[in-house]
């Protein structure tokens, strides 16, 4: 049943990827997206001309992401799954400065969306292969710590329990309050809206 539910979404994404491999279409689409961007806080969605989207590895990743999203246990307004994570060594608990007075911030580093031995992206700041063991994931997460100063960084288990429970692949934002999900962002990259999260926190104040 899951297959037939996800198939239309997957085929739509596959067609979109195929079309975006035509540079004239890609440039027009991203030009229009830039025109609609009204806040510099959200990371821009950018793909270099050299990056091919319609590949076997990209379609595998898209299917994987759709499946995780459909089967996730985390839903807005319901209890937040308490999944297993591993904390990096020599790291004190931190918070994002802007909301330090009302929120603790945790980054859960999950499996690589664009591993160097999978769906490769030349836009990726680091070339990281698929994690074969927990040590690989912990090592790669050290780079993540440099990207998010002030945040506690933990890594998902090798069973990918957090990724599966929260449908986090490729990336996703959540706000939890007293064990309940009060904000659930869309699937990244297109649904990754820091502005939405910021607006929620401002209203909470």
mmCIF file of C-alpha atoms in Angstrom:
data_model
loop_
_atom_site.group_PDB
_atom_site.id
_atom_site.type_symbol
_atom_site.label_atom_id
_atom_site.label_comp_id
_atom_site.label_asym_id
_atom_site.label_seq_id
_atom_site.Cartn_x
_atom_site.Cartn_y
_atom_site.Cartn_z
ATOM 1 C CA UNK A 1 0.000 0.000 0.000
ATOM 2 C CA UNK A 2 2.819 2.426 0.894
ATOM 3 C CA UNK A 3 4.272 1.911 -2.583
ATOM 4 C CA UNK A 4 1.075 2.969 -4.351
ATOM 5 C CA UNK A 5 0.553 5.970 -2.067
ATOM 6 C CA UNK A 6 4.082 7.247 -2.647
ATOM 7 C CA UNK A 7 4.335 6.435 -6.357
ATOM 8 C CA UNK A 8 2.522 9.577 -7.643
ATOM 9 C CA UNK A 9 4.693 11.863 -5.459
ATOM 10 C CA UNK A 10 7.838 10.054 -6.528
ATOM 11 C CA UNK A 11 6.982 10.208 -10.227
ATOM 12 C CA UNK A 12 6.229 13.918 -9.935
ATOM 13 C CA UNK A 13 9.612 14.513 -8.293
ATOM 14 C CA UNK A 14 11.346 12.372 -10.940
ATOM 15 C CA UNK A 15 9.780 14.372 -13.780
ATOM 16 C CA UNK A 16 10.745 17.619 -12.035
ATOM 17 C CA UNK A 17 14.353 16.437 -11.675
ATOM 18 C CA UNK A 18 14.438 15.414 -15.338
ATOM 19 C CA UNK A 19 13.172 18.841 -16.408
ATOM 20 C CA UNK A 20 15.614 20.666 -14.123
ATOM 21 C CA UNK A 21 18.511 18.936 -15.853
ATOM 22 C CA UNK A 22 17.756 21.221 -18.810
ATOM 23 C CA UNK A 23 19.720 24.325 -17.853
ATOM 24 C CA UNK A 24 17.321 26.757 -19.506
ATOM 25 C CA UNK A 25 14.475 25.424 -17.348
ATOM 26 C CA UNK A 26 16.655 25.248 -14.223
ATOM 27 C CA UNK A 27 17.755 28.872 -14.527
ATOM 28 C CA UNK A 28 14.218 30.102 -15.101
ATOM 29 C CA UNK A 29 12.828 28.159 -12.129
ATOM 30 C CA UNK A 30 15.519 29.357 -9.732
ATOM 31 C CA UNK A 31 15.248 32.925 -10.995
ATOM 32 C CA UNK A 32 11.553 32.915 -10.134
ATOM 33 C CA UNK A 33 12.251 31.350 -6.748
ATOM 34 C CA UNK A 34 14.773 34.091 -5.942
ATOM 35 C CA UNK A 35 12.215 36.736 -6.850
ATOM 36 C CA UNK A 36 9.780 35.217 -4.352
ATOM 37 C CA UNK A 37 12.282 35.024 -1.491
ATOM 38 C CA UNK A 38 11.331 37.667 1.056
ATOM 39 C CA UNK A 39 13.747 36.861 3.851
ATOM 40 C CA UNK A 40 17.490 36.290 3.805
ATOM 41 C CA UNK A 41 17.309 34.089 6.923
ATOM 42 C CA UNK A 42 16.175 31.016 5.000
ATOM 43 C CA UNK A 43 19.038 29.253 3.215
ATOM 44 C CA UNK A 44 18.747 29.716 -0.563
ATOM 45 C CA UNK A 45 17.984 26.691 -2.704
ATOM 46 C CA UNK A 46 20.822 26.635 -5.209
ATOM 47 C CA UNK A 47 22.103 23.974 -7.582
ATOM 48 C CA UNK A 48 25.197 24.437 -9.710
ATOM 49 C CA UNK A 49 24.894 23.954 -13.458
ATOM 50 C CA UNK A 50 27.276 20.992 -13.197
ATOM 51 C CA UNK A 51 24.987 19.061 -10.837
ATOM 52 C CA UNK A 52 22.807 16.445 -12.497
ATOM 53 C CA UNK A 53 19.549 15.802 -10.678
ATOM 54 C CA UNK A 54 18.063 12.940 -12.672
ATOM 55 C CA UNK A 55 20.331 10.027 -11.701
ATOM 56 C CA UNK A 56 19.799 6.593 -10.185
ATOM 57 C CA UNK A 57 21.315 7.759 -6.880
ATOM 58 C CA UNK A 58 19.166 10.901 -6.752
ATOM 59 C CA UNK A 59 15.979 8.918 -7.400
ATOM 60 C CA UNK A 60 16.935 6.435 -4.670
ATOM 61 C CA UNK A 61 17.432 9.351 -2.262
ATOM 62 C CA UNK A 62 14.106 10.943 -3.211
ATOM 63 C CA UNK A 63 12.248 7.639 -2.705
ATOM 64 C CA UNK A 64 13.999 7.153 0.637
ATOM 65 C CA UNK A 65 12.998 10.654 1.752
ATOM 66 C CA UNK A 66 9.358 10.225 0.718
ATOM 67 C CA UNK A 67 9.163 6.876 2.501
ATOM 68 C CA UNK A 68 10.638 8.263 5.724
ATOM 69 C CA UNK A 69 8.262 11.215 5.621
ATOM 70 C CA UNK A 70 5.222 8.978 5.090
ATOM 71 C CA UNK A 71 6.150 6.485 7.807
ATOM 72 C CA UNK A 72 7.436 8.960 10.419
ATOM 73 C CA UNK A 73 6.079 8.713 13.958
ATOM 74 C CA UNK A 74 6.368 12.463 14.628
ATOM 75 C CA UNK A 75 3.220 14.501 13.960
ATOM 76 C CA UNK A 76 2.223 18.028 14.881
ATOM 77 C CA UNK A 77 0.293 18.193 18.136
ATOM 78 C CA UNK A 78 1.293 14.681 19.217
ATOM 79 C CA UNK A 79 3.933 13.364 21.569
ATOM 80 C CA UNK A 80 7.524 13.691 20.376
ATOM 81 C CA UNK A 81 9.314 10.347 19.818
ATOM 82 C CA UNK A 82 12.204 9.904 22.230
ATOM 83 C CA UNK A 83 14.799 8.415 19.905
ATOM 84 C CA UNK A 84 18.341 7.280 20.565
ATOM 85 C CA UNK A 85 21.129 9.762 19.764
ATOM 86 C CA UNK A 86 24.846 9.837 20.562
ATOM 87 C CA UNK A 87 26.480 12.940 22.001
ATOM 88 C CA UNK A 88 29.830 14.160 20.712
ATOM 89 C CA UNK A 89 32.679 14.237 23.194
ATOM 90 C CA UNK A 90 34.017 17.420 24.813
ATOM 91 C CA UNK A 91 30.960 19.503 24.119
ATOM 92 C CA UNK A 92 28.992 21.593 26.565
ATOM 93 C CA UNK A 93 25.274 22.108 26.150
ATOM 94 C CA UNK A 94 24.615 25.254 24.138
ATOM 95 C CA UNK A 95 21.713 27.290 22.798
ATOM 96 C CA UNK A 96 21.185 29.609 19.876
ATOM 97 C CA UNK A 97 21.902 33.064 21.265
ATOM 98 C CA UNK A 98 18.852 34.810 19.880
ATOM 99 C CA UNK A 99 16.440 32.477 21.661
ATOM 100 C CA UNK A 100 18.617 31.367 24.524
ATOM 101 C CA UNK A 101 16.139 32.729 27.044
ATOM 102 C CA UNK A 102 13.256 30.534 25.840
ATOM 103 C CA UNK A 103 14.651 27.571 23.899
ATOM 104 C CA UNK A 104 17.404 24.987 23.974
ATOM 105 C CA UNK A 105 18.655 24.094 20.511
ATOM 106 C CA UNK A 106 19.750 20.617 19.434
ATOM 107 C CA UNK A 107 21.015 19.586 16.010
ATOM 108 C CA UNK A 108 20.623 15.876 15.263
ATOM 109 C CA UNK A 109 23.081 14.890 12.545
ATOM 110 C CA UNK A 110 21.544 12.128 10.401
ATOM 111 C CA UNK A 111 22.701 10.167 7.353
ATOM 112 C CA UNK A 112 24.294 12.160 4.531
ATOM 113 C CA UNK A 113 21.903 13.310 1.825
ATOM 114 C CA UNK A 114 24.725 13.768 -0.698
ATOM 115 C CA UNK A 115 27.489 11.301 0.183
ATOM 116 C CA UNK A 116 30.587 11.317 -1.980
ATOM 117 C CA UNK A 117 29.899 7.670 -2.864
ATOM 118 C CA UNK A 118 26.186 8.206 -3.570
ATOM 119 C CA UNK A 119 24.145 11.144 -4.886
ATOM 120 C CA UNK A 120 27.111 13.503 -5.205
ATOM 121 C CA UNK A 121 26.594 17.275 -5.062
ATOM 122 C CA UNK A 122 29.360 19.622 -6.139
ATOM 123 C CA UNK A 123 27.612 22.304 -4.053
ATOM 124 C CA UNK A 124 28.238 20.389 -0.828
ATOM 125 C CA UNK A 125 30.852 22.157 1.336
ATOM 126 C CA UNK A 126 32.383 18.794 2.312
ATOM 127 C CA UNK A 127 32.763 15.489 0.502
ATOM 128 C CA UNK A 128 31.664 12.886 3.046
ATOM 129 C CA UNK A 129 31.139 9.209 2.154
ATOM 130 C CA UNK A 130 28.220 7.144 3.474
ATOM 131 C CA UNK A 131 28.554 6.355 7.168
ATOM 132 C CA UNK A 132 29.541 2.711 7.570
ATOM 133 C CA UNK A 133 29.788 2.796 11.361
ATOM 134 C CA UNK A 134 29.074 5.107 14.287
ATOM 135 C CA UNK A 135 32.661 6.373 14.301
ATOM 136 C CA UNK A 136 32.214 7.602 10.705
ATOM 137 C CA UNK A 137 29.088 9.500 11.681
ATOM 138 C CA UNK A 138 30.677 10.995 14.796
ATOM 139 C CA UNK A 139 33.683 12.120 12.772
ATOM 140 C CA UNK A 140 31.519 13.784 10.128
ATOM 141 C CA UNK A 141 29.437 15.465 12.825
ATOM 142 C CA UNK A 142 32.526 17.320 14.018
ATOM 143 C CA UNK A 143 32.281 19.351 10.802
ATOM 144 C CA UNK A 144 28.648 20.104 11.609
ATOM 145 C CA UNK A 145 29.707 21.572 14.944
ATOM 146 C CA UNK A 146 31.723 24.186 13.067
ATOM 147 C CA UNK A 147 28.638 25.176 11.048
ATOM 148 C CA UNK A 148 26.319 25.674 14.046
ATOM 149 C CA UNK A 149 28.242 27.350 16.879
ATOM 150 C CA UNK A 150 26.224 27.596 20.067
ATOM 151 C CA UNK A 151 24.159 24.487 19.328
ATOM 152 C CA UNK A 152 24.359 21.093 20.942
ATOM 153 C CA UNK A 153 25.126 18.584 18.183
ATOM 154 C CA UNK A 154 24.248 14.910 18.585
ATOM 155 C CA UNK A 155 24.217 12.140 15.998
ATOM 156 C CA UNK A 156 21.491 9.712 15.040
ATOM 157 C CA UNK A 157 22.043 6.056 15.812
ATOM 158 C CA UNK A 158 23.228 3.779 13.009
ATOM 159 C CA UNK A 159 19.697 2.334 13.024
ATOM 160 C CA UNK A 160 18.606 5.852 11.920
ATOM 161 C CA UNK A 161 15.925 5.898 14.614
ATOM 162 C CA UNK A 162 15.627 9.707 14.779
ATOM 163 C CA UNK A 163 15.588 10.061 10.997
ATOM 164 C CA UNK A 164 12.843 7.459 10.720
ATOM 165 C CA UNK A 165 10.741 8.781 13.600
ATOM 166 C CA UNK A 166 10.871 12.410 12.500
ATOM 167 C CA UNK A 167 11.029 12.004 8.712
ATOM 168 C CA UNK A 168 14.077 14.235 8.817
ATOM 169 C CA UNK A 169 15.723 13.310 5.502
ATOM 170 C CA UNK A 170 17.061 15.590 3.878
ATOM 171 C CA UNK A 171 16.634 18.076 6.747
ATOM 172 C CA UNK A 172 13.776 19.284 8.931
ATOM 173 C CA UNK A 173 12.970 21.695 11.765
ATOM 174 C CA UNK A 174 10.902 20.888 14.858
ATOM 175 C CA UNK A 175 9.938 22.635 18.077
ATOM 176 C CA UNK A 176 9.125 20.425 21.059
ATOM 177 C CA UNK A 177 7.454 21.640 24.234
ATOM 178 C CA UNK A 178 7.001 19.391 27.237
ATOM 179 C CA UNK A 179 7.421 16.304 25.081
ATOM 180 C CA UNK A 180 4.891 17.447 22.483
ATOM 181 C CA UNK A 181 5.502 18.579 18.899
ATOM 182 C CA UNK A 182 4.252 22.160 18.598
ATOM 183 C CA UNK A 183 5.968 23.051 15.303
ATOM 184 C CA UNK A 184 6.793 20.732 12.417
ATOM 185 C CA UNK A 185 8.628 22.185 9.432
ATOM 186 C CA UNK A 186 8.399 20.887 5.906
ATOM 187 C CA UNK A 187 10.851 18.475 4.320
ATOM 188 C CA UNK A 188 14.087 20.104 3.248
ATOM 189 C CA UNK A 189 15.495 21.571 1.293
ATOM 190 C CA UNK A 190 12.438 23.340 -0.138
ATOM 191 C CA UNK A 191 10.435 23.043 3.089
ATOM 192 C CA UNK A 192 13.299 24.107 5.389
ATOM 193 C CA UNK A 193 12.052 27.520 6.568
ATOM 194 C CA UNK A 194 13.998 29.102 9.396
ATOM 195 C CA UNK A 195 11.686 32.110 9.107
ATOM 196 C CA UNK A 196 8.685 29.953 10.086
ATOM 197 C CA UNK A 197 10.523 28.672 13.147
ATOM 198 C CA UNK A 198 11.635 32.197 14.067
ATOM 199 C CA UNK A 199 8.073 33.522 13.685
ATOM 200 C CA UNK A 200 6.733 30.746 15.921
ATOM 201 C CA UNK A 201 9.257 31.605 18.631
ATOM 202 C CA UNK A 202 8.467 35.315 18.384
ATOM 203 C CA UNK A 203 4.761 34.594 18.853
ATOM 204 C CA UNK A 204 5.578 32.319 21.793
ATOM 205 C CA UNK A 205 7.315 35.191 23.570
#
